[in-house]
Tab-separated table of C-alpha atoms in Angstrom:
chain	number	residue	atom	x	y	z
A	17	UNK	CA	-1.090	39.684	5.405
A	18	UNK	CA	2.294	39.651	3.810
A	19	UNK	CA	2.985	38.211	0.395
A	20	UNK	CA	5.076	35.456	1.862
A	21	UNK	CA	2.294	34.492	4.188
A	22	UNK	CA	-0.218	34.135	1.375
A	23	UNK	CA	2.264	32.388	-0.890
A	24	UNK	CA	3.081	29.913	1.820
A	25	UNK	CA	-0.576	29.090	2.311
A	26	UNK	CA	-1.086	28.545	-1.394
A	27	UNK	CA	1.990	26.393	-1.760
A	28	UNK	CA	1.039	24.365	1.263
A	29	UNK	CA	-2.324	23.667	-0.318
A	30	UNK	CA	-0.757	22.692	-3.608
A	31	UNK	CA	1.656	20.320	-1.913
A	32	UNK	CA	-1.169	18.816	0.077
A	33	UNK	CA	-3.196	17.981	-2.992
A	34	UNK	CA	-0.431	16.966	-5.328
A	35	UNK	CA	0.123	13.234	-5.544
A	36	UNK	CA	3.435	13.720	-7.329
A	37	UNK	CA	6.524	15.615	-6.216
A	38	UNK	CA	6.649	19.174	-7.530
A	39	UNK	CA	9.741	21.071	-8.561
A	40	UNK	CA	10.142	24.719	-7.687
A	41	UNK	CA	9.588	25.677	-11.305
A	42	UNK	CA	6.344	23.667	-11.414
A	43	UNK	CA	4.951	25.543	-8.436
A	44	UNK	CA	6.274	28.786	-9.820
A	45	UNK	CA	4.514	28.359	-13.149
A	46	UNK	CA	1.351	27.235	-11.398
A	47	UNK	CA	1.157	30.187	-9.080
A	48	UNK	CA	3.062	32.891	-10.885
A	49	UNK	CA	5.284	33.376	-7.845
A	50	UNK	CA	8.965	33.999	-8.367
A	51	UNK	CA	11.080	30.870	-7.923
A	52	UNK	CA	12.935	32.603	-5.111
A	53	UNK	CA	9.684	33.146	-3.225
A	54	UNK	CA	8.585	29.566	-3.850
A	55	UNK	CA	11.920	28.306	-2.651
A	56	UNK	CA	11.692	30.453	0.466
A	57	UNK	CA	8.190	29.244	1.278
A	58	UNK	CA	9.160	25.617	0.703
A	59	UNK	CA	12.048	25.972	3.112
A	60	UNK	CA	9.701	27.437	5.692
A	61	UNK	CA	7.229	24.607	5.158
A	62	UNK	CA	9.948	21.990	5.503
A	63	UNK	CA	10.870	23.541	8.852
A	64	UNK	CA	7.249	23.937	9.963
A	65	UNK	CA	6.481	20.301	9.436
A	66	UNK	CA	9.692	18.974	10.893
A	67	UNK	CA	8.132	17.783	14.113
A	68	UNK	CA	4.849	16.643	12.662
A	69	UNK	CA	3.418	13.375	11.408
A	70	UNK	CA	3.430	14.881	7.957
A	71	UNK	CA	6.583	16.217	6.428
A	72	UNK	CA	7.519	18.239	3.405
A	73	UNK	CA	10.299	16.329	1.793
A	74	UNK	CA	12.658	17.323	-0.973
A	75	UNK	CA	13.576	14.439	-3.217
A	76	UNK	CA	15.651	14.746	-6.374
A	77	UNK	CA	14.909	18.446	-6.646
A	78	UNK	CA	11.152	18.143	-6.132
A	79	UNK	CA	8.991	18.643	-3.076
A	80	UNK	CA	6.318	16.379	-1.734
A	81	UNK	CA	4.206	16.000	1.331
A	82	UNK	CA	4.517	12.575	2.874
A	83	UNK	CA	3.847	10.980	6.183
A	84	UNK	CA	6.926	10.753	8.336
A	85	UNK	CA	8.666	7.422	8.476
A	86	UNK	CA	8.359	7.048	12.238
A	87	UNK	CA	4.617	6.633	12.074
A	88	UNK	CA	4.722	4.121	9.234
A	89	UNK	CA	3.811	1.079	11.368
A	90	UNK	CA	0.583	2.790	12.419
A	91	UNK	CA	-0.620	4.160	9.127
A	92	UNK	CA	0.211	0.969	7.355
A	93	UNK	CA	-2.756	-0.492	9.139
A	94	UNK	CA	-4.896	1.975	7.238
A	95	UNK	CA	-3.964	0.839	3.780
A	96	UNK	CA	-1.579	-1.455	2.035
A	97	UNK	CA	1.456	0.398	0.827
A	98	UNK	CA	3.982	-0.898	-1.605
A	99	UNK	CA	7.158	-1.918	0.066
A	100	UNK	CA	10.303	-0.338	-1.210
A	101	UNK	CA	12.631	-2.250	-3.445
A	102	UNK	CA	14.990	-4.335	-1.425
A	103	UNK	CA	18.536	-4.343	-2.671
A	104	UNK	CA	21.032	-7.099	-2.005
A	105	UNK	CA	24.313	-6.249	-0.255
A	106	UNK	CA	26.152	-6.673	-3.553
A	107	UNK	CA	23.861	-4.177	-5.256
A	108	UNK	CA	24.072	-1.726	-2.383
A	109	UNK	CA	27.857	-1.905	-2.159
A	110	UNK	CA	28.269	-1.352	-5.865
A	111	UNK	CA	25.704	1.414	-5.834
A	112	UNK	CA	27.429	3.194	-2.990
A	113	UNK	CA	30.786	2.996	-4.752
A	114	UNK	CA	29.220	4.504	-7.867
A	115	UNK	CA	27.361	7.133	-5.875
A	116	UNK	CA	30.445	8.392	-4.098
A	117	UNK	CA	33.054	7.943	-6.775
A	118	UNK	CA	31.133	8.806	-9.920
A	119	UNK	CA	32.048	9.065	-12.707
A	120	UNK	CA	33.624	5.687	-12.180
A	121	UNK	CA	34.679	2.810	-14.420
A	122	UNK	CA	33.833	-0.842	-13.990
A	123	UNK	CA	37.500	-1.534	-13.292
A	124	UNK	CA	37.626	0.897	-10.391
A	125	UNK	CA	34.533	-0.661	-8.849
A	126	UNK	CA	35.960	-4.136	-9.232
A	127	UNK	CA	39.197	-3.041	-7.643
A	128	UNK	CA	37.366	-1.868	-4.545
A	129	UNK	CA	35.009	-4.821	-4.290
A	130	UNK	CA	37.565	-7.408	-5.315
A	131	UNK	CA	35.017	-9.267	-7.425
A	132	UNK	CA	33.547	-9.176	-10.884
A	133	UNK	CA	30.651	-6.709	-11.022
A	134	UNK	CA	29.259	-7.279	-14.527
A	135	UNK	CA	26.045	-8.857	-13.319
A	136	UNK	CA	25.503	-6.271	-10.629
A	137	UNK	CA	26.137	-3.375	-13.028
A	138	UNK	CA	23.659	-4.771	-15.526
A	139	UNK	CA	21.053	-5.163	-12.831
A	140	UNK	CA	21.559	-1.584	-11.680
A	141	UNK	CA	21.331	-0.346	-15.261
A	142	UNK	CA	18.106	-2.308	-15.692
A	143	UNK	CA	16.744	-0.772	-12.538
A	144	UNK	CA	17.724	2.628	-13.925
A	145	UNK	CA	19.572	3.454	-10.737
A	146	UNK	CA	22.796	4.066	-12.639
A	147	UNK	CA	23.509	5.298	-16.119
A	148	UNK	CA	26.421	5.647	-18.472
A	149	UNK	CA	27.893	9.111	-18.234
A	150	UNK	CA	30.450	8.733	-20.972
A	151	UNK	CA	33.775	7.126	-21.556
A	152	UNK	CA	36.998	7.616	-19.649
A	153	UNK	CA	40.043	8.823	-21.522
A	154	UNK	CA	41.912	5.659	-20.648
A	155	UNK	CA	43.116	2.702	-22.666
A	156	UNK	CA	40.100	0.834	-23.986
A	157	UNK	CA	37.859	3.850	-23.400
A	158	UNK	CA	36.029	2.247	-20.457
A	159	UNK	CA	32.454	3.298	-19.785
A	160	UNK	CA	31.894	5.684	-16.901
A	161	UNK	CA	28.959	5.090	-14.584
A	162	UNK	CA	27.009	7.511	-12.456
A	163	UNK	CA	23.792	7.498	-10.490
A	164	UNK	CA	20.450	8.653	-11.870
A	165	UNK	CA	17.565	10.710	-10.557
A	166	UNK	CA	15.767	7.457	-9.884
A	167	UNK	CA	18.579	6.645	-7.495
A	168	UNK	CA	17.889	9.854	-5.578
A	169	UNK	CA	14.173	9.082	-5.611
A	170	UNK	CA	14.623	5.568	-4.322
A	171	UNK	CA	16.880	6.708	-1.521
A	172	UNK	CA	14.875	9.812	-0.719
A	173	UNK	CA	17.780	12.157	-1.337
A	174	UNK	CA	17.465	15.716	-2.499
A	175	UNK	CA	20.863	15.587	-4.151
A	176	UNK	CA	24.101	13.641	-3.955
A	177	UNK	CA	25.272	16.042	-1.276
A	178	UNK	CA	22.773	14.397	1.049
A	179	UNK	CA	24.554	11.063	0.918
A	180	UNK	CA	25.432	9.900	4.418
A	181	UNK	CA	28.730	10.780	6.084
A	182	UNK	CA	30.356	12.933	3.463
A	183	UNK	CA	33.394	13.561	5.686
A	184	UNK	CA	33.995	9.861	5.842
A	185	UNK	CA	34.637	9.693	2.149
A	186	UNK	CA	36.872	12.733	1.845
A	187	UNK	CA	39.963	10.643	1.382
A	188	UNK	CA	38.301	8.761	-1.430
A	189	UNK	CA	37.339	11.722	-3.521
A	190	UNK	CA	40.715	13.383	-3.009
A	191	UNK	CA	42.396	10.277	-4.238
A	192	UNK	CA	40.737	10.285	-7.596
A	193	UNK	CA	40.814	14.080	-7.797
A	194	UNK	CA	37.409	14.466	-9.327
A	195	UNK	CA	35.404	17.602	-9.813
A	196	UNK	CA	32.076	18.567	-8.315
A	197	UNK	CA	29.953	15.443	-8.143
A	198	UNK	CA	26.676	17.174	-8.726
A	199	UNK	CA	27.789	18.196	-12.223
A	200	UNK	CA	27.766	14.621	-13.317
A	201	UNK	CA	24.207	14.084	-12.239
A	202	UNK	CA	22.123	13.024	-15.155
A	203	UNK	CA	18.718	11.688	-15.746
B	22	UNK	CA	26.442	-9.876	5.119
B	23	UNK	CA	26.742	-13.479	4.078
B	24	UNK	CA	24.316	-16.219	3.415
B	25	UNK	CA	24.627	-19.635	4.824
B	26	UNK	CA	24.472	-22.470	2.441
B	27	UNK	CA	24.366	-26.074	3.360
B	28	UNK	CA	26.389	-28.376	1.231
B	29	UNK	CA	26.222	-32.077	1.264
B	30	UNK	CA	29.638	-33.601	1.272
B	31	UNK	CA	29.411	-37.324	1.363
B	32	UNK	CA	27.874	-38.435	4.615
B	33	UNK	CA	27.682	-35.134	6.398
B	34	UNK	CA	26.726	-31.587	5.580
B	35	UNK	CA	29.013	-28.639	5.955
B	36	UNK	CA	27.628	-25.207	6.634
B	37	UNK	CA	29.593	-22.845	4.497
B	38	UNK	CA	29.344	-19.113	4.513
B	39	UNK	CA	29.259	-17.606	1.079
B	40	UNK	CA	31.046	-14.322	0.792
B	41	UNK	CA	30.774	-11.632	-1.802
B	42	UNK	CA	34.431	-12.068	-2.578
B	43	UNK	CA	37.850	-12.417	-1.045
B	44	UNK	CA	37.709	-8.959	0.525
B	45	UNK	CA	34.372	-9.755	2.105
B	46	UNK	CA	35.853	-12.890	3.609
B	47	UNK	CA	38.928	-11.069	4.804
B	48	UNK	CA	36.849	-8.377	6.418
B	49	UNK	CA	34.688	-10.978	8.077
B	50	UNK	CA	37.753	-12.688	9.541
B	51	UNK	CA	39.184	-9.403	10.761
B	52	UNK	CA	35.895	-8.496	12.450
B	53	UNK	CA	35.464	-11.956	13.882
B	54	UNK	CA	38.864	-11.777	15.538
B	55	UNK	CA	38.249	-8.194	16.596
B	56	UNK	CA	41.312	-6.928	14.833
B	57	UNK	CA	42.124	-3.653	13.122
B	58	UNK	CA	43.060	-3.654	9.504
B	59	UNK	CA	46.850	-3.686	9.616
B	60	UNK	CA	49.508	-5.798	8.034
B	61	UNK	CA	50.176	-7.593	11.277
B	62	UNK	CA	46.555	-8.473	11.938
B	63	UNK	CA	46.159	-9.769	8.415
B	64	UNK	CA	48.956	-12.241	8.938
B	65	UNK	CA	47.127	-13.556	11.964
B	66	UNK	CA	44.138	-14.603	9.950
B	67	UNK	CA	46.191	-16.155	7.198
B	68	UNK	CA	45.479	-19.611	8.535
B	69	UNK	CA	41.734	-19.139	8.748
B	70	UNK	CA	41.710	-17.732	5.270
B	71	UNK	CA	43.505	-20.800	4.019
B	72	UNK	CA	40.950	-23.034	5.715
B	73	UNK	CA	38.228	-21.311	3.780
B	74	UNK	CA	40.158	-21.697	0.552
B	75	UNK	CA	40.184	-25.442	0.919
B	76	UNK	CA	36.414	-25.371	1.369
B	77	UNK	CA	35.682	-23.553	-1.857
B	78	UNK	CA	37.711	-25.831	-4.075
B	79	UNK	CA	34.693	-26.845	-6.088
B	80	UNK	CA	33.389	-23.340	-6.757
B	81	UNK	CA	33.955	-21.969	-10.217
B	82	UNK	CA	37.479	-21.245	-11.284
B	83	UNK	CA	37.107	-17.493	-11.569
B	84	UNK	CA	35.783	-17.112	-8.050
B	85	UNK	CA	38.432	-19.384	-6.651
B	86	UNK	CA	41.238	-17.597	-8.452
B	87	UNK	CA	40.183	-14.257	-7.003
B	88	UNK	CA	40.408	-15.771	-3.533
B	89	UNK	CA	43.801	-17.213	-4.317
B	90	UNK	CA	45.112	-13.884	-5.583
B	91	UNK	CA	44.292	-12.298	-2.257
B	92	UNK	CA	45.803	-15.257	-0.453
B	93	UNK	CA	49.013	-14.654	-2.367
B	94	UNK	CA	49.020	-11.067	-1.142
B	95	UNK	CA	48.483	-12.292	2.406
B	96	UNK	CA	51.453	-14.595	2.114
B	97	UNK	CA	53.522	-11.793	0.665
B	98	UNK	CA	52.749	-9.600	3.659
B	99	UNK	CA	53.469	-12.394	6.041
B	100	UNK	CA	56.778	-13.286	4.479
B	101	UNK	CA	57.879	-9.669	4.501
B	102	UNK	CA	57.097	-9.362	8.177
B	103	UNK	CA	58.943	-12.558	8.970
B	104	UNK	CA	62.091	-11.516	7.207
B	105	UNK	CA	64.487	-9.581	9.356
B	106	UNK	CA	64.553	-5.909	8.472
B	107	UNK	CA	68.003	-4.592	7.905
B	108	UNK	CA	67.996	-1.106	9.352
B	109	UNK	CA	69.047	1.434	6.804
B	110	UNK	CA	70.739	4.496	8.116
B	111	UNK	CA	68.944	7.833	8.143
B	112	UNK	CA	65.787	6.650	6.481
B	113	UNK	CA	64.370	5.131	9.627
B	114	UNK	CA	62.013	8.036	10.347
B	115	UNK	CA	60.002	7.363	7.250
B	116	UNK	CA	57.084	5.103	8.153
B	117	UNK	CA	56.839	2.078	5.932
B	118	UNK	CA	53.957	2.359	3.500
B	119	UNK	CA	51.161	-0.106	3.995
B	120	UNK	CA	50.650	-2.981	1.689
B	121	UNK	CA	48.180	-2.444	-1.114
B	122	UNK	CA	45.902	-5.131	0.268
B	123	UNK	CA	45.593	-3.265	3.547
B	124	UNK	CA	44.564	-0.091	1.739
B	125	UNK	CA	42.185	-2.002	-0.469
B	126	UNK	CA	40.573	-3.677	2.510
B	127	UNK	CA	40.193	-0.385	4.332
B	128	UNK	CA	38.515	1.179	1.340
B	129	UNK	CA	36.278	-1.839	0.909
B	130	UNK	CA	35.274	-1.644	4.540
B	131	UNK	CA	34.408	2.012	4.190
B	132	UNK	CA	32.125	1.354	1.251
B	133	UNK	CA	30.576	-1.614	2.962
B	134	UNK	CA	29.627	0.639	5.835
B	135	UNK	CA	28.386	3.337	3.505
B	136	UNK	CA	26.290	0.751	1.692
B	137	UNK	CA	24.576	-0.102	4.959
B	138	UNK	CA	23.986	3.590	5.594
B	139	UNK	CA	22.410	4.320	2.233
B	140	UNK	CA	20.434	1.098	2.560
B	141	UNK	CA	18.952	2.553	5.729
B	142	UNK	CA	18.111	5.738	3.869
B	143	UNK	CA	16.196	3.790	1.255
B	144	UNK	CA	14.282	1.852	3.894
B	145	UNK	CA	13.442	5.017	5.744
B	146	UNK	CA	12.295	6.740	2.591
B	147	UNK	CA	10.125	3.796	1.609
B	148	UNK	CA	8.205	4.384	4.840
B	149	UNK	CA	7.312	7.951	3.877
B	150	UNK	CA	3.990	7.686	2.158
B	151	UNK	CA	2.667	10.356	-0.140
B	152	UNK	CA	-1.011	11.035	-0.507
B	153	UNK	CA	-2.833	8.606	-2.700
B	154	UNK	CA	-3.732	10.197	-6.000
B	155	UNK	CA	-7.121	11.760	-5.391
B	156	UNK	CA	-7.190	14.100	-8.352
B	157	UNK	CA	-7.906	11.250	-10.713
B	158	UNK	CA	-10.265	8.361	-10.721
B	159	UNK	CA	-9.163	5.403	-8.754
B	160	UNK	CA	-8.853	3.371	-11.902
B	161	UNK	CA	-7.807	5.567	-14.703
B	162	UNK	CA	-8.758	3.293	-17.509
B	163	UNK	CA	-11.972	1.877	-16.368
B	164	UNK	CA	-14.575	2.805	-18.884
B	165	UNK	CA	-15.158	1.391	-22.261
B	166	UNK	CA	-17.806	3.364	-23.980
B	167	UNK	CA	-18.899	1.253	-26.844
B	168	UNK	CA	-20.101	4.047	-28.965
B	169	UNK	CA	-19.172	1.713	-31.744
B	170	UNK	CA	-20.269	-1.828	-31.345
B	171	UNK	CA	-18.569	-4.833	-32.811
B	172	UNK	CA	-20.772	-4.723	-35.911
B	173	UNK	CA	-19.866	-1.092	-36.554
B	174	UNK	CA	-16.204	-1.849	-36.237
B	175	UNK	CA	-16.433	-4.747	-38.620
B	176	UNK	CA	-18.316	-2.662	-41.148
B	177	UNK	CA	-15.650	-0.022	-40.927
B	178	UNK	CA	-12.880	-2.548	-41.303
B	179	UNK	CA	-14.377	-4.182	-44.379
B	180	UNK	CA	-15.223	-0.855	-45.997
B	181	UNK	CA	-11.780	0.571	-45.343
B	182	UNK	CA	-10.101	-2.442	-46.864
B	183	UNK	CA	-12.361	-2.236	-49.890
B	184	UNK	CA	-11.478	1.399	-50.369
B	185	UNK	CA	-7.857	0.476	-50.172
B	186	UNK	CA	-8.281	-2.189	-52.815
B	187	UNK	CA	-9.928	0.304	-55.122
B	188	UNK	CA	-7.067	2.703	-54.703
B	189	UNK	CA	-4.445	0.066	-55.199
B	190	UNK	CA	-5.939	-1.323	-58.379
B	191	UNK	CA	-6.168	2.141	-59.878
B	192	UNK	CA	-2.426	2.734	-60.025
B	193	UNK	CA	0.807	0.918	-60.467
B	194	UNK	CA	1.773	-0.508	-57.167
B	195	UNK	CA	5.398	-0.155	-56.309
B	196	UNK	CA	6.908	-2.659	-53.990
B	197	UNK	CA	8.580	-0.975	-51.076
B	198	UNK	CA	10.627	-2.735	-48.461
B	199	UNK	CA	8.246	-3.561	-45.700
B	200	UNK	CA	8.820	-1.724	-42.464
B	201	UNK	CA	8.904	-3.617	-39.239
B	202	UNK	CA	5.613	-3.210	-37.483
B	203	UNK	CA	5.060	-4.257	-33.965
B	204	UNK	CA	2.249	-3.867	-31.534
B	205	UNK	CA	4.256	-1.813	-29.048
B	206	UNK	CA	5.486	0.476	-31.809
B	207	UNK	CA	2.022	1.250	-33.153
B	208	UNK	CA	0.775	1.522	-29.597
B	209	UNK	CA	3.323	4.228	-28.939
B	210	UNK	CA	2.523	6.067	-32.160
B	211	UNK	CA	-1.156	6.157	-31.291
B	212	UNK	CA	-0.520	7.275	-27.744
B	213	UNK	CA	1.699	10.042	-29.028
B	214	UNK	CA	-0.926	11.199	-31.503
B	215	UNK	CA	-3.697	11.400	-28.969
B	216	UNK	CA	-1.574	12.689	-26.160
B	217	UNK	CA	-1.681	16.328	-27.093
B	218	UNK	CA	-5.130	16.771	-28.555
B	219	UNK	CA	-6.797	13.990	-26.633
B	220	UNK	CA	-8.206	12.513	-29.805
B	221	UNK	CA	-7.329	11.621	-33.364
B	222	UNK	CA	-9.015	10.387	-36.486
B	223	UNK	CA	-8.222	6.862	-37.376
B	224	UNK	CA	-6.975	7.794	-40.824
B	225	UNK	CA	-4.485	10.179	-39.283
B	226	UNK	CA	-2.681	7.219	-37.852
B	227	UNK	CA	-1.809	5.811	-41.246
B	228	UNK	CA	0.665	6.844	-43.803
B	229	UNK	CA	-1.006	8.143	-46.911
B	230	UNK	CA	-1.826	6.141	-48.883
B	231	UNK	CA	-2.320	3.567	-46.190
B	232	UNK	CA	-0.328	0.412	-46.380
B	233	UNK	CA	-2.511	-2.607	-45.956
B	234	UNK	CA	-0.359	-4.298	-43.340
B	235	UNK	CA	-0.071	-1.133	-41.386
B	236	UNK	CA	-3.792	-0.667	-41.505
B	237	UNK	CA	-4.436	-4.139	-40.167
B	238	UNK	CA	-1.885	-3.841	-37.394
B	239	UNK	CA	-3.114	-0.420	-36.379
B	240	UNK	CA	-6.669	-1.616	-36.348
B	241	UNK	CA	-5.734	-4.500	-34.090
B	242	UNK	CA	-3.859	-2.192	-31.758
B	243	UNK	CA	-6.840	0.119	-31.551
B	244	UNK	CA	-9.098	-2.783	-30.676
B	245	UNK	CA	-6.644	-3.797	-28.006
B	246	UNK	CA	-6.440	-0.271	-26.617
B	247	UNK	CA	-10.192	-0.090	-26.469
B	248	UNK	CA	-10.271	-3.421	-24.718
B	249	UNK	CA	-7.787	-2.125	-22.190
B	250	UNK	CA	-9.991	0.886	-21.730
B	251	UNK	CA	-7.396	3.387	-22.798
B	252	UNK	CA	-9.418	4.868	-25.618
B	253	UNK	CA	-12.961	5.209	-26.807
B	254	UNK	CA	-13.945	4.774	-30.415
B	255	UNK	CA	-16.579	7.108	-31.714
B	256	UNK	CA	-18.208	7.784	-34.998
B	257	UNK	CA	-20.300	10.801	-35.831
B	258	UNK	CA	-23.651	9.939	-37.344
B	259	UNK	CA	-23.414	9.591	-41.079
B	260	UNK	CA	-19.649	9.847	-41.132
B	261	UNK	CA	-17.292	7.133	-42.124
B	262	UNK	CA	-14.213	8.016	-40.115
B	263	UNK	CA	-13.662	6.758	-36.620
B	264	UNK	CA	-12.564	9.134	-33.933
B	265	UNK	CA	-10.200	7.805	-31.305
B	266	UNK	CA	-10.622	9.599	-28.047
B	267	UNK	CA	-8.357	9.324	-25.069
B	268	UNK	CA	-10.319	7.997	-22.138
B	269	UNK	CA	-9.488	10.856	-19.797
B	270	UNK	CA	-10.556	13.373	-22.429
B	271	UNK	CA	-14.062	12.076	-22.780
B	272	UNK	CA	-15.640	13.765	-19.807
B	273	UNK	CA	-14.432	17.187	-20.785
B	274	UNK	CA	-15.219	17.280	-24.469
B	275	UNK	CA	-18.047	14.920	-25.023
B	276	UNK	CA	-21.309	14.424	-23.388
B	277	UNK	CA	-21.146	10.685	-23.567
B	278	UNK	CA	-23.000	8.118	-21.660
B	279	UNK	CA	-19.934	6.348	-20.375
B	280	UNK	CA	-21.869	3.479	-18.959
B	281	UNK	CA	-23.089	2.502	-22.398
């Protein structure tokens, strides 16, 4: 048996038993495998489970075994699961603007939405879906907002690159001429 | 997209759609009339937009003004289109730039669509269930081992206070500004102390020499934590000090009858 084969088995077992998502470094320190090997095995496992009722899912940089969403109506008869947070259209719109345009000021968000967003921003801050990244070098030093890891967790995204339809928003990011979005990711 | 609200106006009720803002309304009108977002199409819905404006007269001033601002832009576009364009020589090839409102509306529409998309993502993810936590007990903080009974605790409390009195009377007491003590604060301090080792002696939780108020508050917090089954209070036979043990630590380190 090859090393990879054994490693994959071990990691599969760990994922199966772990109730919380595990980062590559967690698994690496647990098993003593090199992060590159862990990462390789995880990729394999993600592929292996792609067509199954169980999936290996990467969320916010950590891996977890979950049931696949298609079978949810059936397994929900087995046990009561907590329903996800439901977000109002106003929250979702504001959140999507922040997600795609971060770091972004309140003013920029209001310009796109055409309405005051104070209440919505405060709610999102309370929910820890957005955070303050710093202050823009503009008159009044406005606060810059960005999304948090909790945002990725809530939306089941591995990173901001997984946001839907990235090509759709090309024109937006070019406009503001910002740098790599993933750099601004903060907890 | 928009909620319906019924308003009572005199004898009859008017069903009024509430929009997120002027852009939301504009987008709704464009979609309703199956138009693209262009300057020309916006002028077509000018009338409908105005109708809505008259309906929201009694909303708050800030909301209304934002609708009026956009209405002003609409009128600006319309008036420009109505005015005859005097052809300027040579520069005809250059396409006229779109009005800011058109660009704004397009961008708003894009984000509105993206919002729906990421909303779907969240819904989908919420349907992916991880394994229930089977490595721990179903209820983490279930057991209260009353190694110390109420009488023991009271004895300790009285004795500790008496000791404190003795110490205080023996030296000049300096008045220090009293620190703000709160339940959550002490709670956190205790949790921090017992987090690493799994247990701590009660006296370790106080400043030395212990401040009376702090002692009382800490004692209350410990009682509360025990009540919530987060910790177990233990006392070795013949010893005065109380040992605070984190609930999850008990099974490993101590052979305790947890049912007691």
